[in-house]
PDB file of C-alpha atoms in Angstrom:
ATOM      1  CA  MET A   1      41.132 -45.859   0.935  1.00 91.00           C
ATOM      2  CA  GLU A   2      42.578 -43.591   3.542  1.00 95.00           C
ATOM      3  CA  PHE A   3      39.957 -43.124   6.282  1.00 96.00           C
ATOM      4  CA  GLU A   4      40.671 -39.726   7.770  1.00 96.00           C
ATOM      5  CA  SER A   5      41.449 -38.020   4.463  1.00 96.00           C
ATOM      6  CA  THR A   6      38.368 -39.378   2.791  1.00 97.00           C
ATOM      7  CA  PHE A   7      36.042 -37.905   5.396  1.00 98.00           C
ATOM      8  CA  GLY A   8      38.150 -34.886   6.405  1.00 97.00           C
ATOM      9  CA  THR A   9      37.894 -35.876  10.032  1.00 96.00           C
ATOM     10  CA  SER A  10      39.161 -38.621  12.316  1.00 93.00           C
ATOM     11  CA  ALA A  11      35.595 -39.154  13.696  1.00 97.00           C
ATOM     12  CA  PRO A  12      33.128 -38.955  10.872  1.00 98.00           C
ATOM     13  CA  LEU A  13      29.339 -38.916  11.127  1.00 98.00           C
ATOM     14  CA  VAL A  14      27.827 -40.740   8.173  1.00 98.00           C
ATOM     15  CA  GLY A  15      24.174 -40.350   7.372  1.00 98.00           C
ATOM     16  CA  MET A  16      21.839 -42.882   5.840  1.00 98.00           C
ATOM     17  CA  VAL A  17      19.745 -42.613   2.782  1.00 98.00           C
ATOM     18  CA  HIS A  18      17.177 -45.425   3.160  1.00 98.00           C
ATOM     19  CA  LEU A  19      15.694 -45.924  -0.248  1.00 98.00           C
ATOM     20  CA  PRO A  20      11.962 -46.609  -0.529  1.00 97.00           C
ATOM     21  CA  PRO A  21      10.988 -49.883  -2.364  1.00 98.00           C
ATOM     22  CA  LEU A  22      12.615 -50.123  -5.791  1.00 98.00           C
ATOM     23  CA  PRO A  23      10.768 -51.418  -8.872  1.00 97.00           C
ATOM     24  CA  GLY A  24      10.177 -55.073  -8.386  1.00 96.00           C
ATOM     25  CA  ALA A  25      10.112 -55.057  -4.575  1.00 97.00           C
ATOM     26  CA  PRO A  26       6.812 -56.294  -2.967  1.00 97.00           C
ATOM     27  CA  LYS A  27       6.006 -52.935  -1.416  1.00 96.00           C
ATOM     28  CA  ALA A  28       6.813 -50.848  -4.426  1.00 97.00           C
ATOM     29  CA  PRO A  29       4.085 -49.108  -6.436  1.00 95.00           C
ATOM     30  CA  ASP A  30       2.739 -51.225  -9.244  1.00 95.00           C
ATOM     31  CA  ASP A  31       3.860 -48.577 -11.726  1.00 97.00           C
ATOM     32  CA  GLY A  32       7.637 -49.206 -12.081  1.00 95.00           C
ATOM     33  CA  ASP A  33       8.288 -45.675 -13.400  1.00 96.00           C
ATOM     34  CA  GLU A  34       6.514 -44.204 -10.402  1.00 96.00           C
ATOM     35  CA  ALA A  35       8.548 -46.408  -7.999  1.00 96.00           C
ATOM     36  CA  MET A  36      11.864 -45.367  -9.530  1.00 98.00           C
ATOM     37  CA  ARG A  37      10.945 -41.700  -9.544  1.00 97.00           C
ATOM     38  CA  ALA A  38       9.975 -41.909  -5.910  1.00 96.00           C
ATOM     39  CA  ALA A  39      13.308 -43.574  -5.084  1.00 97.00           C
ATOM     40  CA  ILE A  40      15.357 -41.033  -6.925  1.00 98.00           C
ATOM     41  CA  ASP A  41      13.427 -38.026  -5.495  1.00 98.00           C
ATOM     42  CA  ARG A  42      13.681 -39.359  -1.924  1.00 98.00           C
ATOM     43  CA  ALA A  43      17.389 -40.100  -2.360  1.00 98.00           C
ATOM     44  CA  ALA A  44      18.170 -36.686  -3.706  1.00 98.00           C
ATOM     45  CA  SER A  45      16.087 -34.867  -1.103  1.00 98.00           C
ATOM     46  CA  ASP A  46      17.635 -36.910   1.821  1.00 98.00           C
ATOM     47  CA  ALA A  47      21.123 -36.273   0.462  1.00 98.00           C
ATOM     48  CA  ARG A  48      20.502 -32.549   0.411  1.00 98.00           C
ATOM     49  CA  ALA A  49      19.138 -32.611   3.963  1.00 98.00           C
ATOM     50  CA  LEU A  50      22.149 -34.586   5.208  1.00 98.00           C
ATOM     51  CA  ASP A  51      24.568 -32.283   3.504  1.00 98.00           C
ATOM     52  CA  ARG A  52      22.831 -29.180   4.954  1.00 98.00           C
ATOM     53  CA  GLY A  53      22.875 -30.697   8.381  1.00 98.00           C
ATOM     54  CA  GLY A  54      26.625 -31.128   8.210  1.00 98.00           C
ATOM     55  CA  VAL A  55      27.366 -34.914   8.071  1.00 98.00           C
ATOM     56  CA  ASP A  56      30.788 -36.051   6.830  1.00 98.00           C
ATOM     57  CA  GLY A  57      29.515 -38.872   4.462  1.00 98.00           C
ATOM     58  CA  ILE A  58      26.455 -40.687   3.242  1.00 98.00           C
ATOM     59  CA  VAL A  59      25.465 -44.368   2.750  1.00 98.00           C
ATOM     60  CA  ILE A  60      22.715 -45.353   0.459  1.00 98.00           C
ATOM     61  CA  GLU A  61      20.945 -48.714   0.733  1.00 98.00           C
ATOM     62  CA  ASN A  62      17.924 -50.436  -0.608  1.00 98.00           C
ATOM     63  CA  PHE A  63      16.180 -50.484   2.770  1.00 97.00           C
ATOM     64  CA  GLY A  64      12.651 -50.614   1.292  1.00 97.00           C
ATOM     65  CA  ASP A  65      13.198 -53.865  -0.624  1.00 98.00           C
ATOM     66  CA  ALA A  66      12.299 -56.301   2.143  1.00 95.00           C
ATOM     67  CA  PRO A  67      12.138 -59.205   2.223  1.00 97.00           C
ATOM     68  CA  PHE A  68      15.791 -59.099   1.163  1.00 97.00           C
ATOM     69  CA  TYR A  69      17.596 -61.412  -1.122  1.00 96.00           C
ATOM     70  CA  PRO A  70      20.246 -63.144   1.156  1.00 93.00           C
ATOM     71  CA  ASP A  71      23.148 -62.840  -1.278  1.00 92.00           C
ATOM     72  CA  GLU A  72      22.960 -62.073  -4.960  1.00 96.00           C
ATOM     73  CA  VAL A  73      20.317 -59.565  -5.983  1.00 98.00           C
ATOM     74  CA  PRO A  74      18.866 -59.502  -9.497  1.00 98.00           C
ATOM     75  CA  PRO A  75      20.076 -57.029 -12.159  1.00 98.00           C
ATOM     76  CA  HIS A  76      17.066 -54.771 -11.770  1.00 97.00           C
ATOM     77  CA  VAL A  77      18.055 -54.092  -8.109  1.00 98.00           C
ATOM     78  CA  VAL A  78      21.508 -53.197  -9.098  1.00 98.00           C
ATOM     79  CA  ALA A  79      20.189 -50.864 -11.745  1.00 98.00           C
ATOM     80  CA  GLY A  80      17.779 -49.229  -9.350  1.00 98.00           C
ATOM     81  CA  VAL A  81      20.430 -48.656  -6.644  1.00 98.00           C
ATOM     82  CA  THR A  82      22.794 -47.237  -9.284  1.00 98.00           C
ATOM     83  CA  ARG A  83      20.182 -44.752 -10.550  1.00 98.00           C
ATOM     84  CA  ALA A  84      19.496 -43.579  -7.006  1.00 98.00           C
ATOM     85  CA  ALA A  85      23.183 -43.429  -6.119  1.00 98.00           C
ATOM     86  CA  THR A  86      23.793 -41.362  -9.179  1.00 98.00           C
ATOM     87  CA  ALA A  87      21.161 -38.926  -8.051  1.00 98.00           C
ATOM     88  CA  VAL A  88      22.829 -38.671  -4.603  1.00 98.00           C
ATOM     89  CA  ALA A  89      26.229 -38.097  -6.223  1.00 97.00           C
ATOM     90  CA  ALA A  90      24.718 -35.245  -8.235  1.00 97.00           C
ATOM     91  CA  GLU A  91      23.428 -33.467  -5.116  1.00 97.00           C
ATOM     92  CA  THR A  92      26.516 -33.523  -2.956  1.00 97.00           C
ATOM     93  CA  ASN A  93      30.296 -33.953  -2.919  1.00 97.00           C
ATOM     94  CA  LEU A  94      30.207 -35.812   0.390  1.00 98.00           C
ATOM     95  CA  PRO A  95      31.986 -39.196   0.526  1.00 98.00           C
ATOM     96  CA  LEU A  96      29.486 -41.874  -0.577  1.00 98.00           C
ATOM     97  CA  GLY A  97      28.945 -45.479   0.505  1.00 98.00           C
ATOM     98  CA  ILE A  98      26.827 -48.196  -0.964  1.00 98.00           C
ATOM     99  CA  ASN A  99      25.075 -51.030   0.782  1.00 98.00           C
ATOM    100  CA  VAL A 100      23.100 -53.640  -1.199  1.00 98.00           C
ATOM    101  CA  LEU A 101      20.877 -55.627   1.256  1.00 97.00           C
ATOM    102  CA  ARG A 102      21.146 -58.213   2.491  1.00 95.00           C
ATOM    103  CA  ASN A 103      24.670 -59.019   1.608  1.00 97.00           C
ATOM    104  CA  ASP A 104      25.550 -58.489  -2.108  1.00 98.00           C
ATOM    105  CA  ALA A 105      29.002 -57.031  -1.903  1.00 98.00           C
ATOM    106  CA  GLU A 106      29.595 -57.655  -5.561  1.00 98.00           C
ATOM    107  CA  ALA A 107      26.637 -55.522  -6.470  1.00 98.00           C
ATOM    108  CA  ALA A 108      27.688 -52.816  -3.998  1.00 98.00           C
ATOM    109  CA  LEU A 109      31.171 -52.641  -5.360  1.00 98.00           C
ATOM    110  CA  SER A 110      29.916 -52.613  -8.895  1.00 98.00           C
ATOM    111  CA  VAL A 111      27.575 -49.724  -8.111  1.00 98.00           C
ATOM    112  CA  ALA A 112      30.367 -47.927  -6.223  1.00 98.00           C
ATOM    113  CA  SER A 113      32.749 -48.333  -9.219  1.00 98.00           C
ATOM    114  CA  ALA A 114      30.063 -47.017 -11.649  1.00 98.00           C
ATOM    115  CA  VAL A 115      29.078 -43.926  -9.597  1.00 98.00           C
ATOM    116  CA  GLY A 116      32.570 -43.117  -8.094  1.00 98.00           C
ATOM    117  CA  ALA A 117      31.543 -43.952  -4.567  1.00 98.00           C
ATOM    118  CA  ASP A 118      34.199 -44.112  -1.800  1.00 98.00           C
ATOM    119  CA  PHE A 119      33.202 -47.269   0.150  1.00 98.00           C
ATOM    120  CA  VAL A 120      30.769 -50.089   0.552  1.00 98.00           C
ATOM    121  CA  ARG A 121      29.197 -51.546   3.648  1.00 97.00           C
ATOM    122  CA  VAL A 122      29.169 -55.392   3.848  1.00 97.00           C
ATOM    123  CA  ASN A 123      26.904 -56.823   6.582  1.00 94.00           C
ATOM    124  CA  VAL A 124      28.620 -60.329   6.588  1.00 94.00           C
ATOM    125  CA  HIS A 125      32.192 -60.029   5.217  1.00 95.00           C
ATOM    126  CA  THR A 126      33.772 -62.928   7.107  1.00 91.00           C
ATOM    127  CA  GLY A 127      32.203 -65.900   9.057  1.00 86.00           C
ATOM    128  CA  ALA A 128      28.567 -66.746   8.813  1.00 87.00           C
ATOM    129  CA  ARG A 129      25.346 -65.541  10.457  1.00 87.00           C
ATOM    130  CA  VAL A 130      21.802 -66.889  10.929  1.00 88.00           C
ATOM    131  CA  THR A 131      19.383 -64.121   9.660  1.00 86.00           C
ATOM    132  CA  ASP A 132      15.834 -63.701   8.630  1.00 88.00           C
ATOM    133  CA  GLN A 133      17.077 -64.552   5.098  1.00 89.00           C
ATOM    134  CA  GLY A 134      18.626 -67.833   6.400  1.00 89.00           C
ATOM    135  CA  ILE A 135      22.383 -68.486   6.686  1.00 92.00           C
ATOM    136  CA  VAL A 136      24.428 -65.652   5.211  1.00 92.00           C
ATOM    137  CA  GLN A 137      28.071 -66.319   4.673  1.00 93.00           C
ATOM    138  CA  GLY A 138      30.901 -63.855   4.205  1.00 93.00           C
ATOM    139  CA  ARG A 139      32.741 -63.776   0.845  1.00 96.00           C
ATOM    140  CA  ALA A 140      35.747 -61.609   1.719  1.00 96.00           C
ATOM    141  CA  HIS A 141      37.871 -63.661  -0.716  1.00 97.00           C
ATOM    142  CA  GLU A 142      35.564 -62.698  -3.642  1.00 97.00           C
ATOM    143  CA  THR A 143      34.928 -59.103  -2.515  1.00 98.00           C
ATOM    144  CA  VAL A 144      38.524 -58.063  -2.178  1.00 98.00           C
ATOM    145  CA  ARG A 145      39.597 -59.735  -5.379  1.00 98.00           C
ATOM    146  CA  LEU A 146      36.726 -58.078  -7.295  1.00 98.00           C
ATOM    147  CA  ARG A 147      37.817 -54.651  -6.032  1.00 98.00           C
ATOM    148  CA  ASP A 148      41.365 -55.395  -7.371  1.00 97.00           C
ATOM    149  CA  ARG A 149      39.968 -56.515 -10.733  1.00 97.00           C
ATOM    150  CA  LEU A 150      37.874 -53.307 -10.960  1.00 97.00           C
ATOM    151  CA  GLY A 151      40.905 -51.283 -10.069  1.00 97.00           C
ATOM    152  CA  VAL A 152      38.971 -48.906  -7.755  1.00 98.00           C
ATOM    153  CA  ASP A 153      39.959 -47.357  -4.419  1.00 97.00           C
ATOM    154  CA  VAL A 154      36.736 -48.324  -2.595  1.00 98.00           C
ATOM    155  CA  GLY A 155      36.807 -49.018   1.082  1.00 98.00           C
ATOM    156  CA  VAL A 156      35.156 -52.083   2.569  1.00 98.00           C
ATOM    157  CA  PHE A 157      33.385 -51.288   5.837  1.00 98.00           C
ATOM    158  CA  ALA A 158      32.410 -54.586   7.381  1.00 95.00           C
ATOM    159  CA  ASP A 159      30.008 -55.364  10.239  1.00 92.00           C
ATOM    160  CA  THR A 160      30.929 -57.504  13.142  1.00 86.00           C
ATOM    161  CA  ASP A 161      28.102 -59.271  14.993  1.00 78.00           C
ATOM    162  CA  VAL A 162      25.727 -57.619  12.569  1.00 77.00           C
ATOM    163  CA  LYS A 163      22.206 -56.528  13.542  1.00 71.00           C
ATOM    164  CA  HIS A 164      19.237 -58.699  12.721  1.00 82.00           C
ATOM    165  CA  SER A 165      21.358 -61.835  13.004  1.00 78.00           C
ATOM    166  CA  ALA A 166      22.821 -64.457  15.422  1.00 80.00           C
ATOM    167  CA  PRO A 167      26.211 -66.287  15.259  1.00 78.00           C
ATOM    168  CA  LEU A 168      26.578 -69.903  14.072  1.00 75.00           C
ATOM    169  CA  THR A 169      29.746 -70.392  16.061  1.00 66.00           C
ATOM    170  CA  PRO A 170      29.997 -71.705  19.694  1.00 62.00           C
ATOM    171  CA  ALA A 171      30.043 -69.414  22.613  1.00 57.00           C
ATOM    172  CA  GLY A 172      33.407 -67.798  23.060  1.00 52.00           C
ATOM    173  CA  TYR A 173      34.342 -67.856  19.405  1.00 51.00           C
ATOM    174  CA  THR A 174      33.372 -65.371  16.761  1.00 48.00           C
ATOM    175  CA  ALA A 175      34.309 -66.265  13.192  1.00 41.00           C
ATOM    176  CA  GLU A 176      33.787 -62.771  12.107  1.00 51.00           C
ATOM    177  CA  SER A 177      35.652 -61.261  14.979  1.00 76.00           C
ATOM    178  CA  PHE A 178      37.486 -57.923  14.584  1.00 80.00           C
ATOM    179  CA  ALA A 179      40.860 -59.574  14.006  1.00 81.00           C
ATOM    180  CA  ASP A 180      39.529 -61.924  11.338  1.00 87.00           C
ATOM    181  CA  THR A 181      37.477 -59.249   9.631  1.00 91.00           C
ATOM    182  CA  ALA A 182      40.359 -56.696   9.537  1.00 93.00           C
ATOM    183  CA  GLU A 183      43.439 -58.823   9.360  1.00 91.00           C
ATOM    184  CA  ARG A 184      42.272 -61.803   7.271  1.00 92.00           C
ATOM    185  CA  GLY A 185      39.270 -60.220   5.544  1.00 95.00           C
ATOM    186  CA  LEU A 186      41.235 -57.025   4.857  1.00 97.00           C
ATOM    187  CA  ALA A 187      38.318 -54.746   5.863  1.00 97.00           C
ATOM    188  CA  ASP A 188      39.125 -51.078   5.957  1.00 97.00           C
ATOM    189  CA  ALA A 189      36.758 -50.291   8.776  1.00 97.00           C
ATOM    190  CA  VAL A 190      34.740 -52.462  11.211  1.00 96.00           C
ATOM    191  CA  ILE A 191      31.174 -51.589  12.219  1.00 95.00           C
ATOM    192  CA  ALA A 192      29.630 -52.504  15.602  1.00 92.00           C
ATOM    193  CA  SER A 193      25.827 -52.235  15.870  1.00 86.00           C
ATOM    194  CA  GLY A 194      22.908 -52.993  18.189  1.00 80.00           C
ATOM    195  CA  SER A 195      20.538 -55.937  17.666  1.00 71.00           C
ATOM    196  CA  GLY A 196      18.317 -54.132  15.042  1.00 70.00           C
ATOM    197  CA  THR A 197      17.804 -51.025  13.036  1.00 79.00           C
ATOM    198  CA  GLY A 198      17.849 -48.011  15.331  1.00 74.00           C
ATOM    199  CA  GLU A 199      18.839 -50.100  18.354  1.00 78.00           C
ATOM    200  CA  ALA A 200      21.736 -48.827  20.479  1.00 85.00           C
ATOM    201  CA  VAL A 201      24.970 -50.756  20.476  1.00 87.00           C
ATOM    202  CA  ASP A 202      25.898 -52.374  23.800  1.00 85.00           C
ATOM    203  CA  ALA A 203      28.544 -50.271  25.427  1.00 89.00           C
ATOM    204  CA  ASP A 204      30.418 -53.353  26.707  1.00 88.00           C
ATOM    205  CA  ALA A 205      30.257 -54.902  23.161  1.00 86.00           C
ATOM    206  CA  LEU A 206      31.697 -51.791  21.613  1.00 91.00           C
ATOM    207  CA  GLU A 207      34.489 -51.567  24.138  1.00 91.00           C
ATOM    208  CA  SER A 208      35.260 -55.300  23.576  1.00 88.00           C
ATOM    209  CA  VAL A 209      35.638 -54.664  19.840  1.00 90.00           C
ATOM    210  CA  VAL A 210      38.026 -51.861  20.440  1.00 92.00           C
ATOM    211  CA  ARG A 211      39.982 -53.836  23.013  1.00 90.00           C
ATOM    212  CA  GLU A 212      40.355 -56.709  20.514  1.00 89.00           C
ATOM    213  CA  ARG A 213      41.711 -54.198  17.972  1.00 92.00           C
ATOM    214  CA  GLU A 214      44.343 -53.101  20.528  1.00 91.00           C
ATOM    215  CA  ARG A 215      45.209 -56.617  21.435  1.00 90.00           C
ATOM    216  CA  HIS A 216      46.114 -57.461  17.829  1.00 89.00           C
ATOM    217  CA  GLY A 217      47.964 -54.190  17.326  1.00 92.00           C
ATOM    218  CA  LEU A 218      45.651 -53.002  14.551  1.00 92.00           C
ATOM    219  CA  ASP A 219      44.645 -49.474  13.604  1.00 94.00           C
ATOM    220  CA  THR A 220      41.489 -50.282  11.660  1.00 96.00           C
ATOM    221  CA  PRO A 221      38.736 -47.734  12.470  1.00 97.00           C
ATOM    222  CA  VAL A 222      35.684 -48.871  14.421  1.00 96.00           C
ATOM    223  CA  LEU A 223      32.374 -47.258  13.594  1.00 97.00           C
ATOM    224  CA  VAL A 224      29.078 -47.500  15.548  1.00 96.00           C
ATOM    225  CA  GLY A 225      26.389 -48.688  13.153  1.00 93.00           C
ATOM    226  CA  SER A 226      23.052 -48.152  14.795  1.00 89.00           C
ATOM    227  CA  GLY A 227      21.128 -46.380  17.520  1.00 90.00           C
ATOM    228  CA  VAL A 228      23.172 -43.172  17.772  1.00 96.00           C
ATOM    229  CA  THR A 229      21.412 -40.160  19.081  1.00 96.00           C
ATOM    230  CA  PRO A 230      22.388 -36.617  20.038  1.00 97.00           C
ATOM    231  CA  GLU A 231      22.260 -37.729  23.615  1.00 96.00           C
ATOM    232  CA  THR A 232      24.686 -40.637  23.093  1.00 96.00           C
ATOM    233  CA  VAL A 233      26.960 -39.613  20.306  1.00 97.00           C
ATOM    234  CA  ALA A 234      29.567 -37.787  22.359  1.00 96.00           C
ATOM    235  CA  ASP A 235      30.069 -40.816  24.690  1.00 95.00           C
ATOM    236  CA  LEU A 236      30.147 -43.173  21.713  1.00 96.00           C
ATOM    237  CA  LEU A 237      32.830 -41.122  19.931  1.00 97.00           C
ATOM    238  CA  ASP A 238      34.919 -41.288  23.034  1.00 96.00           C
ATOM    239  CA  VAL A 239      35.242 -45.032  22.258  1.00 96.00           C
ATOM    240  CA  ALA A 240      34.645 -45.424  18.549  1.00 97.00           C
ATOM    241  CA  ASP A 241      36.188 -43.691  15.523  1.00 97.00           C
ATOM    242  CA  GLY A 242      32.943 -42.544  13.899  1.00 98.00           C
ATOM    243  CA  ALA A 243      29.226 -43.468  13.472  1.00 97.00           C
ATOM    244  CA  ILE A 244      26.709 -44.375  10.799  1.00 97.00           C
ATOM    245  CA  VAL A 245      23.355 -42.816  11.692  1.00 97.00           C
ATOM    246  CA  GLY A 246      19.901 -43.274  10.183  1.00 96.00           C
ATOM    247  CA  THR A 247      16.830 -43.363  12.400  1.00 95.00           C
ATOM    248  CA  ALA A 248      17.747 -40.465  14.629  1.00 97.00           C
ATOM    249  CA  LEU A 249      18.073 -38.183  11.640  1.00 98.00           C
ATOM    250  CA  LYS A 250      14.581 -38.829  10.325  1.00 97.00           C
ATOM    251  CA  ARG A 251      11.408 -36.872  10.942  1.00 97.00           C
ATOM    252  CA  GLY A 252       9.883 -38.025  14.168  1.00 97.00           C
ATOM    253  CA  GLY A 253      12.652 -40.532  14.642  1.00 95.00           C
ATOM    254  CA  GLU A 254      10.949 -42.860  12.177  1.00 95.00           C
ATOM    255  CA  THR A 255      13.415 -44.910  10.027  1.00 95.00           C
ATOM    256  CA  THR A 256      11.353 -44.727   6.801  1.00 95.00           C
ATOM    257  CA  ALA A 257      10.561 -40.966   7.153  1.00 97.00           C
ATOM    258  CA  PRO A 258      12.473 -38.252   5.180  1.00 98.00           C
ATOM    259  CA  VAL A 259      15.752 -36.932   6.663  1.00 98.00           C
ATOM    260  CA  ASP A 260      15.274 -33.815   8.843  1.00 98.00           C
ATOM    261  CA  ALA A 261      18.137 -31.399   8.382  1.00 98.00           C
ATOM    262  CA  ASP A 262      17.528 -29.883  11.799  1.00 98.00           C
ATOM    263  CA  ARG A 263      17.851 -33.220  13.520  1.00 98.00           C
ATOM    264  CA  VAL A 264      21.055 -33.813  11.528  1.00 98.00           C
ATOM    265  CA  ALA A 265      22.413 -30.469  12.745  1.00 98.00           C
ATOM    266  CA  ASP A 266      21.515 -31.357  16.357  1.00 98.00           C
ATOM    267  CA  LEU A 267      23.523 -34.653  16.070  1.00 98.00           C
ATOM    268  CA  VAL A 268      26.442 -32.880  14.492  1.00 98.00           C
ATOM    269  CA  ASP A 269      26.512 -30.168  17.196  1.00 97.00           C
ATOM    270  CA  ALA A 270      26.464 -32.821  19.904  1.00 97.00           C
ATOM    271  CA  ALA A 271      29.311 -34.747  18.250  1.00 97.00           C
ATOM    272  CA  ASP A 272      31.380 -31.580  17.775  1.00 96.00           C
ATOM    273  CA  GLU A 273      31.672 -31.319  21.600  1.00 91.00           C
ATOM    274  CA  VAL A 274      34.191 -34.228  21.490  1.00 91.00           C
ATOM    275  CA  ARG A 275      35.562 -33.961  17.964  1.00 91.00           C
TER     276      ARG A 275
END
């Protein structure tokens, strides 16, 4: 994919659609039809609010499915995400991304291929991380080859030092470093995040990622993946090439609440000061 032409800007703001628990998840309603309707309705409503507020793209993920499968999710999860993503695609023409938690890039690519999405987010694309799901390992070799087999122009947006995790490697070496993720893992964009959902990225860490990109002579975009607010977005976009935003766009700043179009517009207005 071509980053700037996909989003229509060199510094996109991408809003999150956090799905409520899908059928089969521990926190889902006992009635599977009710759970699926709730997910579809929320996805469509959040997509409309994000579009009205002026974001440049959307990512949909199965946020309500905790505790997450570490790697391969079962078919009913793939089916549920596909139905919800189809509902989002029907509401907006914004570029669409898919993230299947915790780290099922094969499922995300398959959903993206089925619904015509533009990119996937992969939490661990190269290297390995210790997470609350155990050790999660990158499968860049499988993900990129699957994309080729499917014959789709779907970007791979890969996290580095992903939130809710810790490295396995010794101090001073990061197996999923920017260079390895972009050069060897062939990621189309790299995402730098804080320590958890809604947590701000460390400014020094973000600048370190950008410096590593420059040292290796790469032009792969760097996105901020968590903790972006109207107060911080302008400064972050002075360093990064875009941002993925969830919590700050929700009613009351609560991650699981519906998207608030006015909060979206406030963030977009603040970002436009430097875009």
